[in-house]
Amino acid sequence: MLPDFPEQKAKVEERLQIRMDQQRLAKLGPFGESPAIRVAEGDRLIFEGEDETEREMEFGHAEAEFKVSVDELPTMTIEQLIAKLDKAAEDLARQQVERAVGVLNEAVETVGNTLHMRGEPFQAEHLFRALEKISIDFDESGQPYVPTLLMGPDMADRATEVVGRVTLEADLRRRYDQIILRKREEWRARESHRKLVG
Amino acid sequence: MLERVIENWLDKANERTFEVPFCHMLAAEGHTVLHLTRHCAMEMGKDVLSIAPDGVPCAYQLKGPPGGRIRLWQWRDEIERQVFGLVTGGIAHPSIPTTLANHRAYLVTSCELEEEVIRAIEDMNRSFVRQGRPDCQLRTIVRGELLRRARDLETNLWPTDLPDIKELLEMYLEEGDGPLPKTKLAGLIERVIPQTAEEQAPGKGKLDRSLASAAVLCALALASFSLRSNFWAQIEAWTLYGGYVLGLAERYGLAKHIWLPHFAIAERELYILLVRLSAELQERSYFVEGSPMTDGLVYGHRMTVLIGLLSVLALWPSQKDGDERDHNFIREFCQRHTSEMRLWGEGGIPFIVARFWQGRLNDATPGPDLLLRDLAAQVSRANAPRSTNALPSPYYDLTDAISHALGIAEAPIRETFAGRSYSLEGLVHLFARRMWRQQMRFLWPDISRVRFVRFYPPQPADFFRSRCAQGITRDVQPHQTQSWGELLQQAQESEGACVPASAREFPVFVLLYLLVCPYGMNSEVLRWLDGHLA
């Protein structure tokens, strides 16, 4: 055989794989911060709600490929290799986000929690109506775990502007605080149901 | 190549390390093995007792002196007196009827005999004949015979492709002072013991040879750990083996007489290893092992393992041929060191639950119940939604958990454990069975925030598989408002539908299996165990 350095190459590959995974997570955006569970064995995953309704999670498949041609090898640098892997990580992340958004949409439709904007630009009113529709949890000091707002890239700037206005404009801020106050009461009521009876 | 490995193993073996595989060879030849010793001062020269297929009792003295050859001085100084007792002394064992007066006596050695020793044995046998006792004869089984017997097993099932041979050799060449590479061993055993049921079960002879062959493979892979008296590693290995035997029995619906002899040998070996571990602890003043500088980082985990194992020993059913346990020591050790236990993840839960059952054996105070309460409280708080210090799932074993806790793992864990638990439902049910309703009221708000996770293998036979490709994971949200009556009703159920029929007679083994493979733990099996052990 020709001279080779398998141990060193394996170490580099291991680190590249870790980096690729980190890149994939970064590209997932808010989905990268959501809880991830590993199904260690078996081929089916069923979620059972408190009302004993069942929902089976279908496993999706994501794949990405990258090619290194023999012609490229003599001049290939580690930066070029990383760029190829980053592209593959981005591909994987895109597939995961598409799938996650699909599952979210389906879940929202199923429980009738859809908010139709009827072609209007995103406004504070839409944000308030969205907040009204969901339940919000609070930490031990009473601070809300404010949900993440997921927007398409074309609406991102507009959403940032609306959220900024809600933070700065007194009327909007008051309305937001009232919603949070009400949500806190709802949360307390929910929490007070956590008990053993009988 | 594998034959060379067996030869090398026999060269290094002592009587302890080839005792179990030898017993499996006997079982494969139709013997019923009744007893194997822990090689203590009380052994009286009979290491192994069996009944041969023709009904004659057999007694074996095992010798594995290093040096490759038993020399005349060793024969004269150490062995002759012992084998005289072996040949002439009767066998006192509850399973051997006293009417069976004569027995066959064997000296079994993993090395060769010097010519002078062979001559001395012949002289001894002739003198018995002259004395009118022709039934008293010493037979020998030496290295070559052991090699032949090992070869006659289904070694054609042994790994033949290079990656598997590499795995075996890597295990064989381990230092033997660390944890057992369980995944590697499970993979090797699964090569020899069939995991998917064919239409028809193989014949008894083939199954006997497969099970014995897997046992020899297991002993071979375990050689370094055995020579270092690494009890925990050996216990893990024979527990895995025992689980595979029970799984095979369940898969094919085998008659008991086919699989029980092999399972009984593994079970007896596990008991001996636990007794030897207990004896070692009794002799020690400190429980530090290896480099003391960093031992404090793993000391609590070690104590959890030790207390869990001693608890299993305390719960072990009484042995027909005498109880070798020091119950007072076990009780005191567990009591004194319980506060030193450290939970590394949900994989540590079965160790503490074993301590709970052990505590109930002789502690009438609420102490054991409150241990359970504290455990349920700890898990529900640690694994609360958004927790940043959630306990890893039982799929992460002690070595994984230590590596991550100490920041030396090769890759970070990308999984979230917060908000769900594999063990909490079982702990809640065990505690509810103790009828502490008021205490449960305090716990419930935290419990209700954590989803209960259960895994259902496709069939009971898969309970003892290291990982199932098929099966259902259920992730269940507990009720926010829970009726005590309903909870109690769920908690009282103890049919243990997931426990294979073949394992139902061996609840303590099932508990030990959960210590070794904690991912088998679910509320169903914990309730079933509680029905048998509490």
XYZ file of C-alpha atoms in Angstrom:
732
model
C 0.000 0.000 0.000
C 0.935 3.640 -0.249
C 1.999 5.542 2.837
C -1.030 6.549 4.896
C -1.798 8.182 8.257
C -5.073 6.543 9.296
C -4.959 7.518 12.965
C -4.436 11.200 12.282
C -7.045 11.207 9.526
C -9.568 9.466 11.788
C -9.037 12.134 14.460
C -9.543 14.927 11.958
C -12.659 13.217 10.601
C -14.037 12.887 14.117
C -13.536 16.595 14.760
C -14.989 17.518 11.389
C -18.044 15.472 12.218
C -18.488 17.303 15.530
C -18.098 20.622 13.729
C -20.586 19.584 11.060
C -23.099 18.697 13.766
C -22.561 22.078 15.431
C -23.090 23.824 12.110
C -26.260 21.850 11.495
C -27.596 22.867 14.910
C -26.732 26.507 14.299
C -28.571 26.449 10.978
C -31.659 24.972 12.607
C -32.357 28.377 14.138
C -34.929 28.205 16.928
C -35.397 24.480 16.245
C -31.789 23.943 17.311
C -32.740 25.109 20.794
C -35.814 22.916 21.087
C -35.528 19.720 23.122
C -34.160 16.722 21.202
C -34.771 13.147 22.252
C -32.992 10.063 21.042
C -35.016 6.929 20.354
C -32.427 4.423 21.543
C -34.325 1.327 20.461
C -37.521 0.359 18.707
C -39.059 1.779 15.570
C -42.139 3.628 16.809
C -42.673 6.633 19.060
C -46.091 7.398 20.506
C -46.962 10.467 22.573
C -49.864 10.153 24.950
C -51.494 13.352 26.192
C -52.979 13.951 29.590
C -56.407 13.221 28.118
C -54.970 9.863 26.958
C -55.169 10.791 23.263
C -52.344 9.235 21.282
C -50.235 10.757 18.538
C -47.671 8.693 16.718
C -44.597 10.576 15.594
C -43.474 9.504 12.154
C -39.749 9.335 11.663
C -38.443 11.485 8.836
C -35.333 10.970 6.802
C -32.744 13.633 6.105
C -29.668 13.201 3.971
C -26.970 15.294 2.417
C -23.983 14.448 0.322
C -20.734 16.085 -0.513
C -18.243 15.085 -3.124
C -14.516 15.425 -3.261
C -13.149 14.637 -6.690
C -9.757 13.077 -7.234
C -8.767 16.191 -9.211
C -9.477 18.433 -6.233
C -7.440 16.401 -3.756
C -3.905 17.568 -4.612
C -4.757 21.199 -3.849
C -7.495 20.736 -1.274
C -7.127 22.729 1.941
C -8.868 22.098 5.237
C -10.874 25.309 4.716
C -12.210 23.996 1.421
C -13.153 20.706 3.022
C -14.907 22.537 5.865
C -16.818 24.639 3.330
C -18.124 21.471 1.672
C -19.155 19.996 5.010
C -20.850 23.243 6.043
C -22.873 23.105 2.846
C -23.910 19.519 3.659
C -24.807 20.576 7.236
C -26.943 23.387 5.812
C -28.733 20.916 3.520
C -29.487 18.652 6.451
C -30.698 21.545 8.599
C -32.955 22.820 5.798
C -34.625 19.410 5.500
C -35.080 19.234 9.259
C -36.593 22.717 9.453
C -38.986 21.962 6.585
C -40.095 18.819 8.325
C -40.446 20.521 11.706
C -42.488 23.371 10.231
C -44.687 20.808 8.463
C -45.295 18.910 11.717
C -45.977 22.186 13.565
C -48.460 23.365 10.928
C -50.244 20.052 11.046
C -50.443 20.147 14.843
C -51.734 23.737 14.832
C -54.360 22.913 12.196
C -55.443 19.830 14.127
C -56.193 21.758 17.326
C -57.698 24.722 15.442
C -55.076 27.175 16.630
C -54.505 28.834 13.288
C -54.348 32.607 12.985
C -55.259 33.894 9.518
C -53.788 37.262 8.578
C -55.872 37.565 5.396
C -53.104 39.220 3.442
C -52.529 42.006 5.970
C -48.956 42.897 6.939
C -47.866 41.582 10.302
C -48.980 43.925 13.091
C -48.966 44.089 16.865
C -52.581 42.961 16.845
C -51.547 39.701 15.192
C -48.902 39.166 17.846
C -51.424 39.741 20.641
C -53.970 37.421 19.062
C -51.291 34.755 18.679
C -50.300 35.110 22.332
C -53.933 34.838 23.386
C -54.231 31.516 21.621
C -51.378 29.735 23.379
C -50.615 28.761 26.939
C -47.470 30.255 28.459
C -45.440 28.832 31.320
C -43.688 30.923 33.982
C -40.593 30.334 36.059
C -40.514 30.227 39.856
C -40.075 33.992 40.073
C -43.112 34.562 37.868
C -41.223 35.472 34.691
C -42.776 34.126 31.472
C -41.029 31.693 29.195
C -41.806 33.874 26.192
C -42.379 31.712 23.128
C -40.206 31.983 20.063
C -41.735 33.738 17.078
C -40.990 31.782 13.932
C -41.257 33.808 10.713
C -40.399 33.391 7.091
C -37.386 35.434 5.955
C -39.635 37.846 4.044
C -41.460 38.790 7.262
C -38.514 38.802 9.632
C -37.747 42.529 9.411
C -41.366 43.462 9.837
C -41.709 41.157 12.868
C -38.606 42.624 14.497
C -40.051 46.091 14.023
C -43.411 45.091 15.536
C -41.774 43.448 18.559
C -39.650 46.571 19.020
C -42.747 48.746 19.004
C -44.463 46.556 21.552
C -41.453 46.977 23.815
C -41.200 50.751 23.403
C -44.710 52.119 22.857
C -46.628 52.544 26.115
C -50.069 51.543 24.796
C -48.801 48.423 23.124
C -46.629 47.593 26.108
C -49.641 47.917 28.436
C -51.669 45.586 26.230
C -48.829 43.066 26.194
C -48.462 43.255 29.987
C -52.194 42.669 30.427
C -51.994 39.554 28.296
C -49.020 38.301 30.286
C -50.855 39.063 33.538
C -53.820 37.040 32.366
C -51.567 34.240 31.178
C -49.899 34.213 34.594
C -53.279 33.775 36.239
C -54.108 30.964 33.825
C -50.756 29.343 34.576
C -51.373 29.618 38.343
C -54.786 28.049 37.863
C -53.190 25.266 35.820
C -50.503 24.733 38.421
C -53.079 24.614 41.193
C -54.545 21.589 39.425
C -51.337 19.666 39.970
C -52.508 17.669 42.939
C -53.389 14.279 44.236
C -57.031 13.990 45.131
C -59.273 11.437 46.789
C -6.293 -18.222 15.332
C -9.113 -18.697 17.840
C -7.701 -22.082 18.786
C -4.447 -20.339 19.685
C -6.393 -17.894 21.794
C -8.059 -20.760 23.683
C -4.658 -22.378 24.240
C -3.234 -19.103 25.504
C -6.229 -18.634 27.767
C -5.788 -22.116 29.256
C -2.097 -21.378 29.807
C -2.972 -18.320 31.864
C -6.058 -19.783 33.524
C -6.386 -20.574 37.189
C -9.022 -22.902 38.599
C -11.430 -19.982 39.080
C -11.247 -18.824 35.475
C -11.890 -22.165 33.786
C -14.377 -23.497 36.313
C -17.493 -21.983 34.710
C -16.678 -22.874 31.083
C -15.771 -26.387 32.254
C -19.191 -26.693 33.918
C -20.874 -25.614 30.689
C -18.884 -28.259 28.806
C -20.200 -30.839 31.270
C -23.763 -29.563 30.824
C -23.374 -29.803 27.044
C -22.376 -33.457 27.518
C -25.545 -34.170 29.475
C -24.273 -33.739 33.027
C -26.414 -32.043 35.630
C -24.101 -29.657 37.433
C -25.110 -29.424 41.076
C -22.435 -27.361 42.684
C -19.484 -25.181 41.909
C -17.378 -23.759 44.652
C -16.105 -20.277 45.362
C -12.668 -21.747 46.179
C -12.625 -20.864 49.822
C -11.062 -22.788 52.699
C -14.235 -24.832 53.118
C -14.246 -26.435 49.678
C -13.093 -29.883 50.946
C -11.440 -30.784 47.652
C -14.598 -30.921 45.563
C -14.826 -27.877 43.343
C -17.579 -29.106 41.047
C -20.243 -31.750 41.569
C -22.377 -33.200 38.801
C -24.505 -36.189 37.943
C -23.372 -37.884 34.746
C -25.893 -38.886 32.045
C -25.716 -42.495 33.376
C -26.799 -41.280 36.829
C -23.420 -41.590 38.559
C -22.355 -38.632 40.728
C -19.062 -37.026 39.727
C -16.724 -34.865 41.803
C -14.055 -32.665 40.253
C -10.989 -31.016 41.723
C -9.797 -28.161 39.488
C -6.157 -27.136 39.340
C -4.692 -24.441 37.162
C -1.211 -23.776 38.534
C 0.861 -21.383 36.489
C 3.875 -22.908 34.793
C 2.136 -25.166 32.314
C 2.836 -28.478 34.123
C 1.978 -30.024 37.486
C 5.261 -31.189 38.980
C 5.844 -34.028 41.402
C 6.556 -31.741 44.351
C 3.284 -29.900 43.756
C 1.504 -33.243 43.635
C 3.111 -34.398 46.861
C 2.835 -31.069 48.731
C -0.574 -29.770 47.694
C -2.651 -31.972 45.488
C -2.298 -35.580 46.645
C -3.981 -35.018 50.004
C -6.849 -33.113 48.417
C -7.510 -35.685 45.712
C -7.344 -38.529 48.235
C -10.308 -36.871 49.960
C -11.926 -36.339 46.568
C -11.677 -40.059 45.719
C -12.420 -41.632 49.078
C -14.705 -39.111 50.769
C -18.439 -39.340 50.177
C -20.403 -36.598 48.484
C -22.661 -34.736 50.843
C -25.090 -32.707 48.791
C -28.851 -32.408 49.197
C -29.437 -33.220 45.524
C -27.402 -36.445 45.596
C -29.291 -39.344 47.189
C -27.264 -41.088 49.882
C -28.087 -44.379 48.122
C -25.686 -43.348 45.361
C -22.622 -44.301 47.348
C -19.910 -44.470 44.694
C -18.848 -41.546 42.640
C -16.333 -40.783 39.942
C -13.494 -38.509 40.954
C -11.637 -36.268 38.511
C -8.581 -34.096 38.698
C -9.082 -31.400 36.054
C -6.197 -29.191 35.077
C -5.617 -26.586 32.420
C -1.975 -27.693 32.173
C -0.132 -30.999 31.626
C 0.982 -33.564 34.220
C 4.628 -34.425 34.675
C 5.360 -38.081 33.922
C 6.167 -38.729 37.578
C 2.764 -37.352 38.547
C 1.031 -39.653 36.062
C 2.942 -42.539 37.597
C 1.976 -41.450 41.123
C -1.702 -41.343 40.136
C -1.478 -44.819 38.606
C 0.176 -46.075 41.813
C -2.557 -44.521 43.911
C -5.280 -46.101 41.765
C -3.555 -49.529 41.945
C -3.289 -49.291 45.725
C -7.066 -48.687 45.934
C -7.597 -51.875 43.909
C -5.244 -53.798 46.195
C -7.183 -52.545 49.207
C -10.353 -54.005 47.719
C -11.774 -50.604 46.725
C -11.671 -50.785 42.914
C -14.410 -48.131 42.609
C -12.053 -45.586 44.097
C -10.137 -44.322 41.076
C -8.799 -40.898 40.222
C -9.455 -39.918 36.614
C -7.758 -36.976 34.968
C -8.837 -34.350 32.461
C -5.797 -32.399 31.306
C -5.075 -29.507 28.973
C -5.388 -31.407 25.673
C -8.702 -32.934 26.719
C -10.067 -29.521 27.714
C -8.978 -28.131 24.354
C -10.709 -30.980 22.540
C -13.902 -30.471 24.529
C -13.845 -26.731 23.796
C -13.347 -27.479 20.084
C -16.221 -29.976 20.081
C -18.636 -27.254 21.091
C -20.222 -25.150 18.395
C -17.092 -23.106 17.909
C -18.001 -22.932 14.243
C -20.475 -20.297 15.424
C -17.693 -18.212 16.885
C -16.758 -15.016 15.147
C -14.915 -15.711 11.948
C -14.899 -12.345 10.257
C -12.013 -10.150 11.178
C -13.867 -7.241 12.820
C -15.479 -9.657 15.301
C -12.203 -11.484 15.945
C -10.614 -8.094 16.519
C -13.319 -7.262 19.082
C -12.720 -10.568 20.862
C -8.967 -10.079 20.896
C -9.340 -6.510 22.119
C -11.436 -7.748 25.022
C -9.031 -10.614 25.673
C -6.107 -8.192 25.806
C -7.849 -5.650 28.053
C -6.084 -4.716 31.275
C -9.107 -6.034 33.121
C -9.200 -3.337 35.781
C -11.924 -1.161 34.249
C -15.562 -1.572 33.340
C -16.647 -4.388 31.046
C -17.089 -3.371 27.384
C -20.674 -4.624 27.485
C -21.662 -3.712 23.953
C -18.707 -5.656 22.549
C -19.480 -8.715 24.663
C -23.196 -8.580 23.837
C -22.299 -8.491 20.142
C -20.073 -11.556 20.509
C -22.667 -13.564 22.448
C -25.359 -12.654 19.926
C -23.176 -14.222 17.241
C -23.409 -17.604 18.985
C -26.876 -17.582 20.568
C -29.553 -17.137 17.881
C -31.624 -13.967 18.302
C -34.316 -14.500 15.714
C -36.523 -17.560 15.976
C -36.315 -19.853 12.988
C -39.380 -21.920 12.214
C -38.198 -24.812 14.310
C -36.000 -24.760 17.367
C -32.607 -26.431 16.882
C -32.249 -29.826 18.573
C -31.235 -30.135 22.218
C -27.713 -31.230 21.359
C -27.097 -28.234 19.142
C -28.616 -25.826 21.657
C -26.543 -27.370 24.464
C -23.396 -26.913 22.434
C -24.362 -23.353 21.420
C -24.996 -22.318 25.008
C -21.776 -23.949 26.219
C -19.890 -22.415 23.315
C -21.221 -18.943 24.173
C -20.154 -19.518 27.793
C -16.607 -20.431 26.725
C -16.520 -17.375 24.466
C -17.732 -15.260 27.366
C -15.059 -16.693 29.696
C -12.431 -16.094 27.051
C -13.444 -12.463 26.505
C -13.545 -12.031 30.262
C -10.163 -13.611 30.965
C -8.291 -10.443 31.955
C -11.118 -9.282 34.182
C -11.259 -12.689 35.906
C -7.521 -12.765 36.525
C -7.781 -9.313 38.147
C -10.747 -10.473 40.265
C -12.741 -7.616 38.762
C -16.029 -8.828 40.228
C -18.312 -6.133 38.789
C -17.109 -6.810 35.235
C -17.555 -10.566 35.703
C -21.005 -10.081 37.208
C -22.025 -7.933 34.244
C -20.743 -10.539 31.787
C -22.463 -13.566 33.335
C -25.657 -11.572 33.822
C -25.678 -10.740 30.118
C -25.066 -14.414 29.349
C -27.865 -15.532 31.707
C -30.207 -13.043 30.059
C -29.421 -14.415 26.615
C -30.118 -17.969 27.845
C -33.521 -16.918 29.219
C -34.253 -14.975 26.028
C -33.430 -18.023 23.899
C -35.655 -20.234 26.078
C -38.528 -17.779 25.669
C -38.011 -17.274 21.942
C -38.263 -20.987 21.121
C -40.522 -21.958 24.031
C -37.830 -24.428 25.060
C -38.405 -27.122 27.656
C -36.733 -26.315 30.940
C -34.377 -29.274 30.895
C -32.699 -27.822 27.793
C -31.775 -24.378 29.046
C -31.904 -24.581 32.829
C -28.561 -26.424 33.293
C -26.708 -23.579 31.544
C -28.659 -20.841 33.271
C -28.146 -22.506 36.666
C -24.357 -22.523 36.184
C -24.354 -18.806 35.328
C -26.672 -18.094 38.241
C -24.472 -20.032 40.670
C -21.394 -18.210 39.354
C -23.123 -14.873 39.901
C -23.875 -15.852 43.481
C -20.243 -16.879 44.030
C -18.971 -13.605 42.548
C -21.281 -11.602 44.791
C -20.150 -13.582 47.844
C -16.501 -13.044 46.905
C -17.111 -9.331 46.413
C -18.750 -9.176 49.826
C -15.782 -11.050 51.351
C -13.338 -8.601 49.780
C -15.264 -5.631 51.138
C -15.253 -7.249 54.554
C -11.456 -7.425 54.487
C -10.981 -3.808 53.393
C -10.745 -0.759 55.611
C -11.028 1.668 52.695
C -12.928 1.424 49.457
C -10.549 3.404 47.302
C -9.405 1.635 44.130
C -6.658 2.544 41.675
C -5.181 6.034 41.620
C -6.310 7.787 44.817
C -5.716 11.302 43.484
C -8.883 11.370 41.385
C -10.772 8.584 43.132
C -13.003 11.074 44.934
C -14.595 11.929 41.601
C -15.911 8.389 41.161
C -16.089 7.174 44.773
C -19.817 7.867 45.170
C -20.617 6.016 41.946
C -18.569 3.029 43.142
C -20.473 2.982 46.435
C -23.783 3.024 44.538
C -22.667 -0.007 42.521
C -21.355 -1.839 45.602
C -24.456 -1.214 47.695
C -26.674 -2.239 44.793
C -24.741 -5.488 44.362
C -24.694 -6.316 48.068
C -28.431 -5.628 48.173
C -28.933 -8.128 45.361
C -26.842 -10.638 47.320
C -28.972 -10.084 50.416
C -32.112 -10.743 48.361
C -30.647 -13.876 46.701
C -32.669 -17.017 47.467
C -31.116 -19.433 49.954
C -28.790 -21.973 48.371
C -29.398 -25.688 48.754
C -25.778 -26.364 49.630
C -25.444 -23.803 52.381
C -25.580 -20.054 52.812
C -22.191 -18.385 52.384
C -23.406 -14.836 52.996
C -22.625 -12.728 56.023
C -25.969 -11.021 56.382
C -24.848 -8.852 59.289
C -21.964 -7.448 57.282
C -24.168 -6.782 54.255
C -26.756 -4.995 56.375
C -24.182 -2.880 58.211
C -22.252 -1.996 55.053
C -25.394 -0.872 53.259
C -26.592 1.134 56.248
C -23.240 2.809 56.847
C -22.603 3.805 53.229
C -26.049 4.618 51.814
C -25.420 8.343 52.292
C -22.292 8.009 50.090
C -24.271 6.775 47.085
C -24.260 9.075 44.089
C -26.762 8.942 41.249
C -25.133 9.401 37.832
C -28.283 9.104 35.784
C -31.394 7.018 35.506
C -29.086 4.043 34.970
C -28.292 4.226 38.687
C -31.922 3.945 39.804
C -32.058 0.099 39.915
C -29.097 0.076 42.339
C -30.963 2.316 44.774
C -34.233 0.436 44.319
C -32.317 -2.778 45.140
C -31.123 -1.037 48.315
C -34.753 -0.201 49.083
C -35.805 -3.868 48.844
C -32.754 -4.960 50.827
C -33.618 -2.394 53.503
C -37.116 -3.780 53.848
C -35.726 -7.225 54.662
C -34.801 -6.186 58.179
C -35.727 -2.557 58.717
C -39.236 -2.081 60.033
C -38.894 1.716 60.209
C -40.142 3.985 57.417
C -36.467 4.442 56.399
C -36.518 2.296 53.226
C -39.832 3.834 52.083
C -38.446 7.309 52.570
C -35.395 6.391 50.501
C -37.846 5.666 47.694
C -39.687 8.943 48.323
C -36.452 10.918 48.178
C -35.479 9.162 44.971
C -38.825 9.979 43.312
C -38.470 13.587 44.486
C -34.905 13.790 43.165
C -35.826 12.428 39.730
C -38.924 14.605 39.365
C -36.980 17.755 40.264
C -33.866 16.918 38.264
C -35.857 16.011 35.148
C -38.382 18.831 35.369
C -39.034 20.617 32.056
C -36.265 23.123 31.248
C -34.002 21.635 33.920
C -30.341 22.143 33.167
C -29.141 19.215 35.292
C -31.495 16.461 34.162
C -30.405 12.876 34.735
C -29.259 11.110 31.558
C -31.552 8.324 30.385
C -30.780 4.699 31.347
C -29.245 4.200 27.897
C -26.183 6.087 29.152
C -24.155 3.746 31.323
C -21.887 4.673 34.181
C -18.783 5.175 32.048
C -20.656 7.471 29.627
C -22.130 9.446 32.502
C -18.776 9.852 34.258
C -17.101 10.983 31.027
C -19.765 13.614 30.440
C -19.895 14.753 34.065
C -16.117 15.191 34.113
C -16.042 16.873 30.718
C -13.795 14.254 29.125
C -16.330 12.762 26.705
C -15.254 12.655 23.078
C -18.481 14.223 21.840
C -21.145 16.250 23.634
C -24.565 14.758 24.362
C -27.050 16.194 21.877
C -30.081 14.847 23.697
C -32.435 16.603 26.102
C -33.370 14.655 29.215
C -35.411 17.403 30.870
C -39.147 16.879 30.975
C -39.162 13.082 30.728
C -38.048 10.057 32.711
C -37.828 6.307 32.191
C -37.870 5.508 35.910
C -40.229 7.986 37.565
C -43.482 6.150 36.888
C -42.061 2.966 38.447
C -40.778 4.849 41.495
C -44.164 6.521 41.947
C -45.902 3.163 41.787
C -43.506 1.535 44.272
C -43.995 4.407 46.697
C -47.786 4.383 46.237
C -47.760 0.652 47.096
C -46.410 1.641 50.521
C -49.589 3.716 51.054
C -47.895 7.020 51.863
C -50.738 9.122 50.502
C -49.917 12.361 52.327
C -46.271 12.171 51.269
C -47.373 11.550 47.697
C -49.524 14.690 47.815
C -46.385 16.755 48.339
C -44.567 14.998 45.502
C -47.317 15.027 42.898
C -46.998 18.629 41.565
C -43.374 17.965 40.565
C -44.132 14.457 39.308
C -46.982 15.685 37.100
C -44.577 17.883 35.132
C -42.408 14.982 33.975
C -43.504 12.712 31.143
C -43.280 8.978 31.805
C -41.367 7.073 29.131
C -41.754 3.332 28.594
C -40.284 1.060 25.955
C -42.218 -2.002 24.821
C -40.118 -4.622 23.025
C -41.971 -6.504 20.284
C -42.149 -9.678 22.362
C -41.174 -10.790 25.904
C -38.186 -12.750 24.536
C -36.637 -9.415 23.556
C -36.590 -8.235 27.163
C -33.041 -9.557 27.445
C -31.711 -8.143 24.162
C -29.149 -5.395 24.386
C -31.078 -3.259 21.859
C -34.269 -3.962 19.914
C -34.545 -2.656 16.378
C -38.316 -2.890 16.685
C -40.627 -1.890 19.490
C -42.640 1.075 20.714
C -41.509 3.950 22.896
C -44.469 5.540 24.677
C -44.084 9.030 26.068
C -46.970 9.630 28.444
C -48.093 12.868 30.091
C -49.238 12.153 33.664
C -52.489 13.711 34.874
C -52.207 17.104 36.522
C -55.003 16.169 38.894
C -54.503 12.572 39.855
C -56.933 10.443 41.789
C -55.198 8.540 44.601
C -57.572 5.617 44.093
C -56.694 5.333 40.396
C -52.995 5.722 41.083
C -53.183 2.987 43.693
C -55.038 0.743 41.297
C -52.302 1.186 38.683
C -49.621 0.684 41.319
C -51.140 -2.539 42.638
C -50.987 -4.286 39.266
C -48.023 -6.621 39.313
C -48.559 -9.172 36.541
C -45.309 -8.158 34.855
C -46.549 -8.894 31.346
C -43.216 -7.778 29.875
C -41.253 -10.328 31.930
C -40.558 -13.492 29.907
C -42.118 -16.682 31.288
C -38.636 -18.240 31.432
C -37.499 -15.520 33.887
C -40.452 -15.534 36.237
C -38.863 -17.975 38.640
C -35.805 -15.754 38.966
C -36.860 -12.303 40.180
C -33.488 -11.598 41.814
C -31.746 -12.369 38.530
C -34.145 -9.988 36.760
C -33.223 -7.316 39.319
C -29.526 -7.953 38.725
C -30.174 -7.725 34.989
C -31.662 -4.258 35.513
C -28.506 -3.210 37.361
C -26.456 -4.328 34.356
C -28.886 -3.190 31.630
C -31.000 -0.459 33.256
C -32.780 0.372 30.001
C -34.900 -2.737 30.625
C -36.452 -0.925 33.594
C -40.070 0.203 33.381
C -42.946 0.546 35.818
C -44.313 -2.876 34.864
C -41.162 -4.797 35.737
C -40.561 -2.759 38.916
C -44.080 -3.541 40.160
C -43.588 -7.222 39.331
C -40.288 -7.267 41.213
C -41.907 -5.504 44.148
C -44.501 -8.263 44.256
C -41.715 -10.829 44.635
C -39.039 -9.020 46.625
C -40.860 -6.741 49.044
